[in-house]
Amino acid sequence: MIAALVNKGQSRQAIALLFNELQKTGLKITDFIFSPILRACGKITAVKEGEQVHCLILKHGFSRDVIIMTSVIDMYSKCSAINDAYHVFGEMPERDIVATNSLIYGLCRCHFTSKAIEMFNNMDERNKGSWNSLISGLAQNSKESIALAFFERMRLEGAKVDVITMVSVLSICAELAALINGTKIHGLVIKYGFEFYLPVGNAIVDMYAKCGSMENACLCFKQLAIKNVVSWTTLIVSYGKHGQGVEALKALDAMERDGVTPNKITFLGTLYACSHAGLVQEGWRIFNKMVYNYSITPIMEHYTCMVDLLARAGCLSEAYNFIEKMPIKPDARLLTAFLSSCCSFMNVELARNVGDRLLELEPEEAGAYMLLSNFYGLVGDLERVANVRRLMLKRGIRKQKAHTWVEIDKKVHRFESGDRSHPLSKQIYSCLHNVVNKMKKIGYVPNTSMVMQNVDDGRKEEMVLSHSEKLAIGLALISTAPGTRITIVKNLRVCVDCHVATALISKIEGREIVARDATRFHHFRDGYCSCRNHW
């Protein structure tokens, strides 16, 4: 009963069954009960209940059982009680590789990556689980480059890789948009004979799409011998990220013809694709199909996509009415999406209304403050700019740092705005100054409206020039052959000036530039972007 409840996702009921029912019966508690109940505590981060289960384990004499104590370590790690996990590990009279692997992954989960690496390096014996725990754990802590280095070390030391290894490493390449590394890993997948494993095939499709190569993603998708809901959803989401809304809709139709039932994530990806392609009527059709044809109850993310779809298309009143009629209260992400479009269409009244609601709902979200501050700056309401900035200072809100990375010769280079730490920094800035001079001759005027510092125009232009995405492009221009495609990734939404500048650079330098930001892909060719300025 307890195991069944846990497997069905009813962890709270499983825990209640143990403490409220089983112990009252007087039946002897055996070792089989502890693994599922500890898994239940870990799933819902019920650390207090987990501690009580730990006490039961000690009381009934199972403290020497390596399997059970490993489950205790895993439970504490998932509850972010890493000190307790570490203590249990230290008290174990016998430890096997599985217990050590569990603690390594737990340390990574709790962001103690240096300690995890130290423990890994001190292991007398390692198995593929040891490598997988560290590699996936590092990736989850945004240490993808270090994770790739450990994968290389894994291969050099002759350790066996498995499906989990390949999926993890392909996912890392996808997040970094490291196409060269990803292509190499794809080759290793074929070499090791993993290309027929569906999770690996799905990861390959996702990797190519996130690296900006939809051509290869579609080709690999077609070569999948079996396509499940994950396969189709990956393709649909990828089309959406690349702004190919019509292709996403065609893929959904093909999925249904293939007899694969779409789920809520599939519909979310399709709605997202409609939103970023301005397909309002199609978006309504998909939303209604999800609700009435498939009886899927919309979640907040679906409502957010619909609001974003309507608002991006300029239907602000319709979007506002949609929000008011929603059966659930809007969250910060939905209101932020709506606010962004209010700012884009310069609707001051709605922007102020939604902005005030957003700051009340999510007082610690830096993005909302920056969006409002920049908008008020654009409309010349300097008093409200000052008020928002003072509120940020009072609440201790800090703006999230923007950074952009680019892969050059299998190495990933990361930049922040104003960065001068790169060894080729002088050459990068010199290249950018030359390019900007060429751009100005064909009408480029730097957009410094977002620079709020009280400095002269020349300094503002220099600050805009040193945005992280421009620095990444600059490095690619001086490091790759003319005509080579450039792919960059930014952790936040690309700014207006960088969008204009990148389009002009693609024309002047004769390069295709692919830029992936937090929202979508932008494909720049000959002075134009695939998003048609709809992002």
Coordinates of C-alpha atoms in Angstrom, one line a residue:
M1 CA 0.0 0.0 0.0
I2 CA 2.7 2.4 1.0
A3 CA 4.8 1.6 -2.1
A4 CA 1.8 2.0 -4.4
L5 CA 0.9 5.4 -2.9
V6 CA 4.5 6.6 -3.4
N7 CA 4.6 5.4 -7.0
K8 CA 1.3 7.2 -7.7
G9 CA 2.7 10.5 -6.3
Q10 CA 0.7 10.4 -3.1
S11 CA 3.7 10.7 -0.8
R12 CA 1.9 12.6 2.0
Q13 CA -0.8 9.8 2.2
A14 CA 1.9 7.1 2.3
I15 CA 3.7 8.8 5.3
A16 CA 0.3 9.2 7.1
L17 CA -0.4 5.5 6.5
L18 CA 2.9 4.6 8.3
F19 CA 2.5 6.9 11.3
N20 CA -1.3 6.9 11.7
E21 CA -2.2 3.3 10.8
L22 CA 0.6 0.8 10.5
Q23 CA 2.2 1.6 13.9
K24 CA -1.2 1.2 15.7
T25 CA -1.6 -2.3 14.4
G26 CA 1.4 -3.6 16.4
L27 CA 2.6 -5.4 13.3
K28 CA 6.4 -5.9 13.1
I29 CA 8.1 -3.3 10.9
T30 CA 10.4 -4.9 8.4
D31 CA 13.2 -3.5 6.3
F32 CA 11.0 -3.4 3.1
I33 CA 9.0 -0.5 4.4
F34 CA 11.8 2.0 4.7
S35 CA 13.0 2.5 1.1
P36 CA 9.6 3.7 -0.2
I37 CA 8.8 5.7 2.8
L38 CA 12.2 7.5 2.7
R39 CA 11.6 8.1 -1.0
A40 CA 8.3 9.7 -0.1
C41 CA 9.9 12.0 2.5
G42 CA 12.5 13.0 -0.1
K43 CA 9.9 13.7 -2.8
I44 CA 8.0 16.3 -0.7
T45 CA 11.1 17.4 1.3
A46 CA 9.4 16.3 4.6
V47 CA 12.5 16.5 6.7
K48 CA 10.7 16.2 10.1
E49 CA 8.9 13.1 9.0
G50 CA 12.2 11.8 7.5
E51 CA 13.9 12.3 10.9
Q52 CA 11.1 10.2 12.5
V53 CA 11.6 7.5 10.0
H54 CA 15.4 7.6 10.7
C55 CA 14.6 7.1 14.4
L56 CA 12.4 4.1 13.6
I57 CA 15.3 2.6 11.6
L58 CA 17.7 3.0 14.6
K59 CA 15.0 1.7 17.0
H60 CA 14.4 -1.4 15.0
G61 CA 18.1 -2.2 14.5
F62 CA 18.6 -1.5 10.8
S63 CA 21.4 1.0 11.2
R64 CA 23.9 -1.5 9.8
D65 CA 21.9 -2.1 6.6
V66 CA 23.8 -0.3 3.9
I67 CA 20.9 -0.1 1.4
I68 CA 18.6 1.5 4.0
M69 CA 21.2 3.9 5.3
T70 CA 22.0 4.9 1.7
S71 CA 18.3 5.7 1.3
V72 CA 18.5 7.9 4.5
I73 CA 21.4 9.8 2.9
D74 CA 19.4 10.3 -0.2
M75 CA 16.4 11.5 1.8
Y76 CA 18.4 14.1 3.8
S77 CA 20.1 15.3 0.6
K78 CA 16.7 15.8 -1.1
C79 CA 15.5 17.7 1.9
S80 CA 18.7 20.0 1.7
A81 CA 19.8 18.6 5.1
I82 CA 23.3 17.8 3.8
N83 CA 24.9 18.0 7.2
D84 CA 22.6 15.2 8.4
A85 CA 23.4 13.2 5.3
Y86 CA 27.1 13.7 5.8
H87 CA 26.8 12.7 9.5
V88 CA 24.9 9.5 8.5
F89 CA 27.6 8.6 6.0
G90 CA 30.3 9.1 8.6
E91 CA 28.5 6.9 11.1
M92 CA 28.0 4.0 8.7
P93 CA 30.2 1.0 9.8
E94 CA 30.3 -0.2 6.2
R95 CA 30.1 2.0 3.1
D96 CA 29.8 0.9 -0.5
I97 CA 30.2 2.7 -3.8
V98 CA 26.4 3.3 -4.0
A99 CA 26.4 5.1 -0.6
T100 CA 29.3 7.3 -1.7
N101 CA 27.7 8.1 -5.1
S102 CA 24.5 9.1 -3.3
L103 CA 26.4 11.5 -1.0
I104 CA 28.3 13.0 -4.0
Y105 CA 25.1 13.7 -5.8
G106 CA 23.6 15.0 -2.6
L107 CA 26.5 17.4 -2.2
C108 CA 26.0 18.7 -5.7
R109 CA 22.2 19.0 -5.1
C110 CA 23.0 21.2 -2.1
H111 CA 25.6 23.2 -4.2
F112 CA 28.7 21.9 -2.4
T113 CA 30.3 21.0 -5.7
S114 CA 33.9 21.5 -4.5
K115 CA 33.3 19.0 -1.6
A116 CA 31.7 16.6 -4.1
I117 CA 34.7 16.7 -6.4
E118 CA 37.0 16.2 -3.4
M119 CA 35.1 13.1 -2.3
F120 CA 35.1 11.8 -5.9
N121 CA 38.8 12.2 -6.3
N122 CA 39.4 10.4 -2.9
M123 CA 37.4 7.4 -3.9
D124 CA 39.5 4.2 -4.0
E125 CA 37.1 2.6 -6.5
R126 CA 34.6 4.2 -8.9
N127 CA 31.9 2.8 -11.1
K128 CA 29.9 4.5 -13.9
G129 CA 27.4 5.6 -11.2
S130 CA 30.2 7.6 -9.5
W131 CA 30.9 9.4 -12.8
N132 CA 27.3 10.0 -13.6
S133 CA 26.5 11.4 -10.1
L134 CA 29.3 13.9 -10.4
I135 CA 28.8 14.9 -14.0
S136 CA 25.0 15.4 -13.7
G137 CA 25.4 17.1 -10.3
L138 CA 27.9 19.6 -11.8
A139 CA 25.6 20.3 -14.7
Q140 CA 22.7 21.1 -12.3
N141 CA 25.0 23.7 -10.7
S142 CA 25.7 25.5 -13.9
K143 CA 29.2 24.1 -14.0
E144 CA 28.8 22.5 -17.5
S145 CA 32.3 23.1 -18.7
I146 CA 33.7 21.3 -15.6
A147 CA 31.2 18.5 -16.2
L148 CA 32.4 18.1 -19.8
A149 CA 36.0 18.0 -18.5
F150 CA 35.1 15.1 -16.2
F151 CA 33.5 13.3 -19.0
E152 CA 36.7 13.5 -21.0
R153 CA 38.6 12.2 -18.0
M154 CA 36.0 9.4 -17.7
R155 CA 36.8 8.3 -21.2
L156 CA 40.6 8.7 -20.8
E157 CA 40.5 6.5 -17.7
G158 CA 38.6 3.8 -19.6
A159 CA 35.4 4.0 -17.5
K160 CA 32.3 2.5 -19.1
V161 CA 29.6 4.9 -20.2
D162 CA 25.9 4.1 -20.3
V163 CA 22.7 5.6 -21.5
I164 CA 22.5 7.9 -18.4
T165 CA 26.0 9.2 -19.2
M166 CA 25.2 10.0 -22.8
V167 CA 21.9 11.7 -22.0
S168 CA 23.6 13.8 -19.3
V169 CA 26.4 14.9 -21.5
L170 CA 24.1 15.7 -24.5
S171 CA 22.0 17.8 -22.1
I172 CA 25.1 19.7 -21.0
C173 CA 26.0 20.5 -24.7
A174 CA 22.4 21.6 -25.3
E175 CA 22.5 24.0 -22.4
L176 CA 25.8 25.5 -23.5
A177 CA 24.8 25.5 -27.2
A178 CA 28.1 23.8 -27.7
L179 CA 27.5 22.4 -31.2
I180 CA 31.0 21.2 -31.8
N181 CA 31.1 19.3 -28.6
G182 CA 27.5 18.1 -29.1
T183 CA 28.4 16.7 -32.6
K184 CA 31.4 14.9 -31.1
I185 CA 29.1 13.3 -28.4
H186 CA 26.7 12.3 -31.2
G187 CA 29.6 10.5 -32.8
L188 CA 30.4 8.7 -29.6
V189 CA 26.7 7.7 -29.2
I190 CA 27.0 5.9 -32.6
K191 CA 30.4 4.4 -31.7
Y192 CA 29.1 3.0 -28.4
G193 CA 25.8 1.7 -30.0
F194 CA 23.4 3.9 -28.0
E195 CA 21.7 5.5 -31.0
F196 CA 18.7 3.2 -30.9
Y197 CA 17.9 4.0 -27.2
L198 CA 14.9 6.4 -27.3
P199 CA 16.0 8.7 -24.4
V200 CA 19.4 9.2 -26.2
G201 CA 17.7 9.9 -29.5
N202 CA 15.4 12.4 -27.9
A203 CA 18.4 14.1 -26.2
I204 CA 20.2 14.3 -29.6
V205 CA 17.2 16.1 -31.1
D206 CA 17.0 18.5 -28.2
M207 CA 20.8 19.1 -28.3
Y208 CA 20.8 20.1 -32.0
A209 CA 17.8 22.3 -31.6
K210 CA 19.2 24.1 -28.6
C211 CA 22.5 24.5 -30.4
G212 CA 20.6 26.4 -33.1
S213 CA 20.6 23.7 -35.8
M214 CA 17.0 22.9 -36.4
E215 CA 18.0 21.2 -39.7
N216 CA 20.0 18.5 -37.8
A217 CA 17.3 18.3 -35.1
C218 CA 14.7 17.5 -37.7
L219 CA 16.9 15.0 -39.5
C220 CA 17.6 13.2 -36.3
F221 CA 14.0 13.2 -35.4
K222 CA 13.1 11.6 -38.7
Q223 CA 15.7 8.9 -38.1
L224 CA 14.1 7.8 -34.8
A225 CA 12.8 4.3 -35.2
I226 CA 10.2 4.9 -32.5
K227 CA 8.7 8.3 -31.5
N228 CA 7.0 8.7 -28.2
V229 CA 5.3 11.7 -26.7
V230 CA 8.6 13.1 -25.5
S231 CA 10.0 12.9 -29.0
W232 CA 7.2 14.8 -30.6
T233 CA 7.0 17.3 -27.7
T234 CA 10.8 18.0 -28.0
L235 CA 10.3 18.7 -31.7
I236 CA 7.3 21.0 -31.1
V237 CA 9.0 22.9 -28.3
S238 CA 12.1 23.3 -30.5
Y239 CA 10.1 24.8 -33.4
G240 CA 8.5 27.2 -30.9
K241 CA 11.9 28.3 -29.6
H242 CA 13.0 29.0 -33.1
G243 CA 9.9 31.0 -33.9
Q244 CA 8.6 28.4 -36.4
G245 CA 5.0 28.4 -35.3
V246 CA 3.4 27.0 -38.4
E247 CA 5.9 24.0 -38.3
A248 CA 5.0 23.4 -34.7
L249 CA 1.3 23.2 -35.6
K250 CA 2.1 20.8 -38.5
A251 CA 4.1 18.6 -36.1
L252 CA 1.2 18.5 -33.6
D253 CA -1.1 17.3 -36.4
A254 CA 1.4 14.7 -37.5
M255 CA 1.7 13.5 -33.9
E256 CA -2.0 13.0 -33.7
R257 CA -2.0 11.1 -37.1
D258 CA 0.8 8.9 -35.8
G259 CA -1.5 7.9 -32.9
V260 CA 0.6 9.5 -30.1
T261 CA -1.6 11.4 -27.6
P262 CA -0.3 14.9 -26.7
N263 CA 0.0 15.8 -23.1
K264 CA -0.1 19.1 -21.2
I265 CA 3.6 19.8 -22.0
T266 CA 2.9 19.2 -25.7
F267 CA 0.2 21.8 -25.7
L268 CA 2.3 24.2 -23.7
G269 CA 5.0 24.0 -26.4
T270 CA 2.5 24.5 -29.1
L271 CA 0.9 27.5 -27.4
Y272 CA 4.4 28.9 -26.9
A273 CA 5.1 28.5 -30.6
C274 CA 1.9 30.3 -31.5
S275 CA 2.8 33.1 -29.1
H276 CA 6.3 33.7 -30.6
A277 CA 4.9 33.6 -34.1
G278 CA 1.9 35.9 -33.6
L279 CA -0.6 33.1 -34.4
V280 CA -3.6 34.3 -32.4
Q281 CA -6.4 32.4 -34.0
E282 CA -4.4 29.2 -34.1
G283 CA -3.5 29.7 -30.4
W284 CA -7.1 29.9 -29.4
R285 CA -7.8 26.7 -31.5
I286 CA -5.1 24.8 -29.7
F287 CA -6.2 26.0 -26.3
N288 CA -9.8 24.9 -26.9
K289 CA -8.6 21.6 -28.4
M290 CA -6.6 20.9 -25.2
V291 CA -9.6 21.7 -22.9
Y292 CA -12.5 20.2 -24.9
N293 CA -11.0 17.5 -27.0
Y294 CA -8.4 16.1 -24.5
S295 CA -10.0 17.2 -21.2
I296 CA -6.8 18.7 -20.0
T297 CA -7.3 21.3 -17.3
P298 CA -5.0 24.3 -18.0
I299 CA -2.3 25.1 -15.6
M300 CA -0.7 28.5 -14.9
E301 CA 1.8 28.0 -17.7
H302 CA -1.0 27.5 -20.3
Y303 CA -2.7 30.7 -19.1
T304 CA 0.6 32.5 -19.3
C305 CA 1.1 31.5 -22.9
M306 CA -2.4 32.7 -23.9
V307 CA -1.9 36.0 -22.2
D308 CA 1.5 36.4 -23.8
L309 CA 0.1 35.4 -27.2
L310 CA -2.7 38.0 -27.0
A311 CA -0.6 40.7 -25.5
R312 CA 2.3 40.3 -28.0
A313 CA -0.2 40.7 -30.8
G314 CA -1.3 44.0 -29.3
C315 CA -4.6 42.6 -28.0
L316 CA -4.0 44.1 -24.6
S317 CA -7.6 44.6 -23.6
E318 CA -8.5 41.0 -24.6
A319 CA -5.5 39.8 -22.6
Y320 CA -6.5 41.8 -19.6
N321 CA -10.1 40.4 -19.8
F322 CA -8.7 36.9 -20.1
I323 CA -6.7 37.4 -16.9
E324 CA -9.7 38.7 -15.0
K325 CA -11.8 35.7 -16.1
M326 CA -9.1 33.1 -15.2
P327 CA -10.3 30.5 -12.6
I328 CA -7.0 30.9 -10.8
K329 CA -5.1 33.9 -9.6
P330 CA -2.3 35.1 -11.9
D331 CA 1.2 34.5 -10.7
A332 CA 4.3 36.8 -11.1
R333 CA 5.4 35.1 -14.4
L334 CA 2.1 35.7 -16.1
L335 CA 1.9 39.3 -15.0
T336 CA 5.5 39.9 -16.1
A337 CA 4.7 38.6 -19.5
F338 CA 1.7 41.0 -19.7
L339 CA 3.7 43.9 -18.3
S340 CA 6.4 43.4 -20.9
S341 CA 3.9 43.8 -23.8
C342 CA 2.3 46.8 -22.0
C343 CA 5.7 48.4 -22.1
S344 CA 6.3 47.4 -25.7
F345 CA 3.1 49.0 -26.8
M346 CA 3.6 52.0 -24.5
N347 CA 0.3 51.5 -22.6
V348 CA 1.2 53.6 -19.6
E349 CA -2.1 53.0 -17.7
L350 CA -2.0 49.2 -17.9
A351 CA 1.7 49.1 -17.2
R352 CA 1.3 51.0 -14.0
N353 CA -1.7 48.9 -13.0
V354 CA 0.0 45.6 -13.6
G355 CA 3.3 46.8 -12.3
D356 CA 1.9 47.7 -8.9
R357 CA 0.2 44.3 -8.7
L358 CA 3.4 42.5 -9.7
L359 CA 5.5 44.2 -7.1
E360 CA 3.0 43.3 -4.4
L361 CA 2.8 39.7 -5.6
E362 CA 6.5 39.1 -6.1
P363 CA 8.4 41.7 -4.0
E364 CA 11.7 39.9 -4.4
E365 CA 11.7 39.4 -8.2
A366 CA 14.4 41.7 -9.7
G367 CA 13.2 41.4 -13.3
A368 CA 9.9 43.1 -12.5
Y369 CA 11.7 46.1 -10.9
M370 CA 14.1 46.5 -13.9
L371 CA 11.3 46.2 -16.4
L372 CA 9.2 48.9 -14.7
S373 CA 12.3 51.1 -14.1
N374 CA 13.3 50.9 -17.8
F375 CA 9.7 51.6 -18.9
Y376 CA 9.3 54.6 -16.7
G377 CA 12.6 55.9 -18.0
L378 CA 11.4 55.5 -21.6
V379 CA 8.2 57.5 -21.0
G380 CA 10.1 60.1 -19.1
D381 CA 8.6 59.5 -15.7
L382 CA 11.8 60.0 -13.7
E383 CA 9.9 60.2 -10.4
R384 CA 8.6 56.7 -10.7
V385 CA 12.1 55.5 -11.9
A386 CA 13.5 56.9 -8.6
N387 CA 10.7 55.3 -6.6
V388 CA 11.3 51.9 -8.1
R389 CA 15.1 52.2 -7.6
R390 CA 14.6 53.3 -3.9
L391 CA 12.2 50.3 -3.4
M392 CA 14.8 47.9 -4.8
L393 CA 17.4 49.4 -2.5
K394 CA 15.1 49.2 0.5
R395 CA 14.2 45.6 -0.1
G396 CA 17.8 44.6 -1.0
I397 CA 16.9 43.6 -4.5
R398 CA 19.8 43.1 -6.9
K399 CA 19.6 43.0 -10.7
Q400 CA 20.5 39.6 -12.1
K401 CA 23.8 39.8 -13.9
A402 CA 23.6 39.3 -17.7
H403 CA 26.1 37.0 -19.2
T404 CA 26.7 35.5 -22.7
W405 CA 28.8 32.6 -23.8
V406 CA 30.1 31.3 -27.1
E407 CA 31.9 28.1 -28.1
I408 CA 35.2 28.5 -30.0
D409 CA 37.2 25.4 -30.9
K410 CA 35.3 23.2 -28.3
K411 CA 36.0 25.7 -25.5
V412 CA 33.2 27.8 -24.0
H413 CA 34.0 31.4 -23.3
R414 CA 31.7 33.4 -21.0
F415 CA 31.3 37.2 -20.8
E416 CA 29.6 39.7 -18.6
S417 CA 28.7 43.2 -19.6
G418 CA 31.8 45.4 -19.5
D419 CA 34.0 42.3 -19.2
R420 CA 37.8 42.9 -19.8
S421 CA 39.1 39.7 -18.3
H422 CA 39.4 37.7 -21.5
P423 CA 43.0 37.3 -22.8
L424 CA 41.9 38.7 -26.2
S425 CA 40.0 41.6 -24.6
K426 CA 41.9 44.4 -26.5
Q427 CA 41.4 42.7 -29.8
I428 CA 37.7 42.2 -29.1
Y429 CA 37.0 45.8 -28.2
S430 CA 39.1 47.0 -31.2
C431 CA 37.0 44.7 -33.5
L432 CA 33.8 46.0 -32.1
H433 CA 34.8 49.7 -32.4
N434 CA 35.6 49.0 -36.1
V435 CA 32.3 47.3 -36.7
V436 CA 30.3 50.0 -34.9
N437 CA 32.0 52.7 -37.1
K438 CA 30.9 50.7 -40.2
M439 CA 27.4 50.4 -38.8
K440 CA 27.1 54.1 -38.1
K441 CA 27.9 54.8 -41.8
I442 CA 24.7 52.9 -42.7
G443 CA 22.5 54.6 -40.2
Y444 CA 23.1 52.8 -36.8
V445 CA 22.5 55.0 -33.8
P446 CA 23.3 53.3 -30.4
N447 CA 20.1 52.9 -28.3
T448 CA 21.2 54.2 -24.9
S449 CA 17.7 54.7 -23.4
M450 CA 18.2 51.8 -21.0
V451 CA 21.4 53.3 -19.5
M452 CA 20.2 54.9 -16.3
Q453 CA 23.5 56.0 -15.0
N454 CA 24.1 59.8 -14.9
V455 CA 27.0 59.9 -17.4
D456 CA 27.6 61.6 -20.7
D457 CA 26.5 60.3 -24.1
G458 CA 29.9 59.0 -25.0
R459 CA 30.2 56.9 -21.9
K460 CA 26.6 55.6 -22.4
E461 CA 27.6 54.4 -25.9
E462 CA 30.7 52.7 -24.5
M463 CA 28.6 50.9 -21.9
V464 CA 26.1 49.7 -24.6
L465 CA 29.1 48.6 -26.8
S466 CA 30.4 46.4 -23.9
H467 CA 27.1 44.4 -23.5
S468 CA 27.9 40.7 -23.1
E469 CA 26.3 39.5 -26.3
K470 CA 28.4 42.0 -28.4
L471 CA 31.6 40.8 -26.6
A472 CA 30.8 37.2 -27.4
I473 CA 30.2 38.1 -31.1
G474 CA 33.4 40.1 -31.1
L475 CA 35.4 37.1 -30.0
A476 CA 33.8 34.9 -32.6
L477 CA 34.6 37.5 -35.3
I478 CA 38.3 37.5 -34.6
S479 CA 38.6 33.8 -33.8
T480 CA 36.7 32.1 -36.7
A481 CA 37.1 32.2 -40.5
P482 CA 35.1 34.7 -42.5
G483 CA 31.6 33.3 -43.3
T484 CA 31.5 30.9 -40.4
R485 CA 28.2 30.8 -38.6
I486 CA 28.3 32.3 -35.0
T487 CA 26.1 31.0 -32.2
I488 CA 25.9 32.8 -28.9
V489 CA 23.7 32.2 -25.8
K490 CA 22.5 34.8 -23.3
N491 CA 21.0 34.0 -19.9
L492 CA 18.5 36.9 -20.1
R493 CA 16.4 38.4 -22.9
V494 CA 18.4 40.1 -25.6
C495 CA 18.3 43.9 -25.4
V496 CA 16.9 46.1 -28.1
D497 CA 20.2 47.7 -29.1
C498 CA 22.0 44.3 -29.3
H499 CA 19.2 43.0 -31.4
V500 CA 19.6 45.9 -33.9
A501 CA 23.4 45.7 -33.8
T502 CA 23.5 42.0 -34.4
A503 CA 21.3 42.3 -37.4
L504 CA 23.6 44.9 -38.9
I505 CA 26.7 42.9 -38.0
S506 CA 25.3 39.9 -39.9
K507 CA 25.0 42.1 -43.0
I508 CA 28.3 43.9 -42.7
E509 CA 30.4 40.8 -41.9
G510 CA 28.4 38.4 -44.2
R511 CA 27.8 36.0 -41.3
E512 CA 24.8 34.1 -40.1
I513 CA 24.5 34.8 -36.3
V514 CA 22.3 32.6 -34.1
A515 CA 21.5 34.1 -30.7
R516 CA 19.7 32.1 -28.1
D517 CA 18.3 34.1 -25.2
A518 CA 16.0 33.3 -22.2
T519 CA 13.0 33.5 -24.5
R520 CA 13.8 32.1 -27.9
F521 CA 16.2 31.8 -30.8
H522 CA 17.1 34.7 -33.2
H523 CA 18.5 33.8 -36.6
F524 CA 20.2 36.9 -38.1
R525 CA 21.0 36.9 -41.9
D526 CA 21.8 39.8 -44.2
G527 CA 20.5 42.4 -41.7
Y528 CA 17.3 40.6 -40.8
C529 CA 16.2 38.5 -37.9
S530 CA 13.9 35.5 -38.0
C531 CA 11.8 36.9 -35.2
R532 CA 10.7 39.8 -37.3
N533 CA 11.2 42.0 -34.2
H534 CA 8.5 40.0 -32.5
W535 CA 10.2 38.8 -29.3

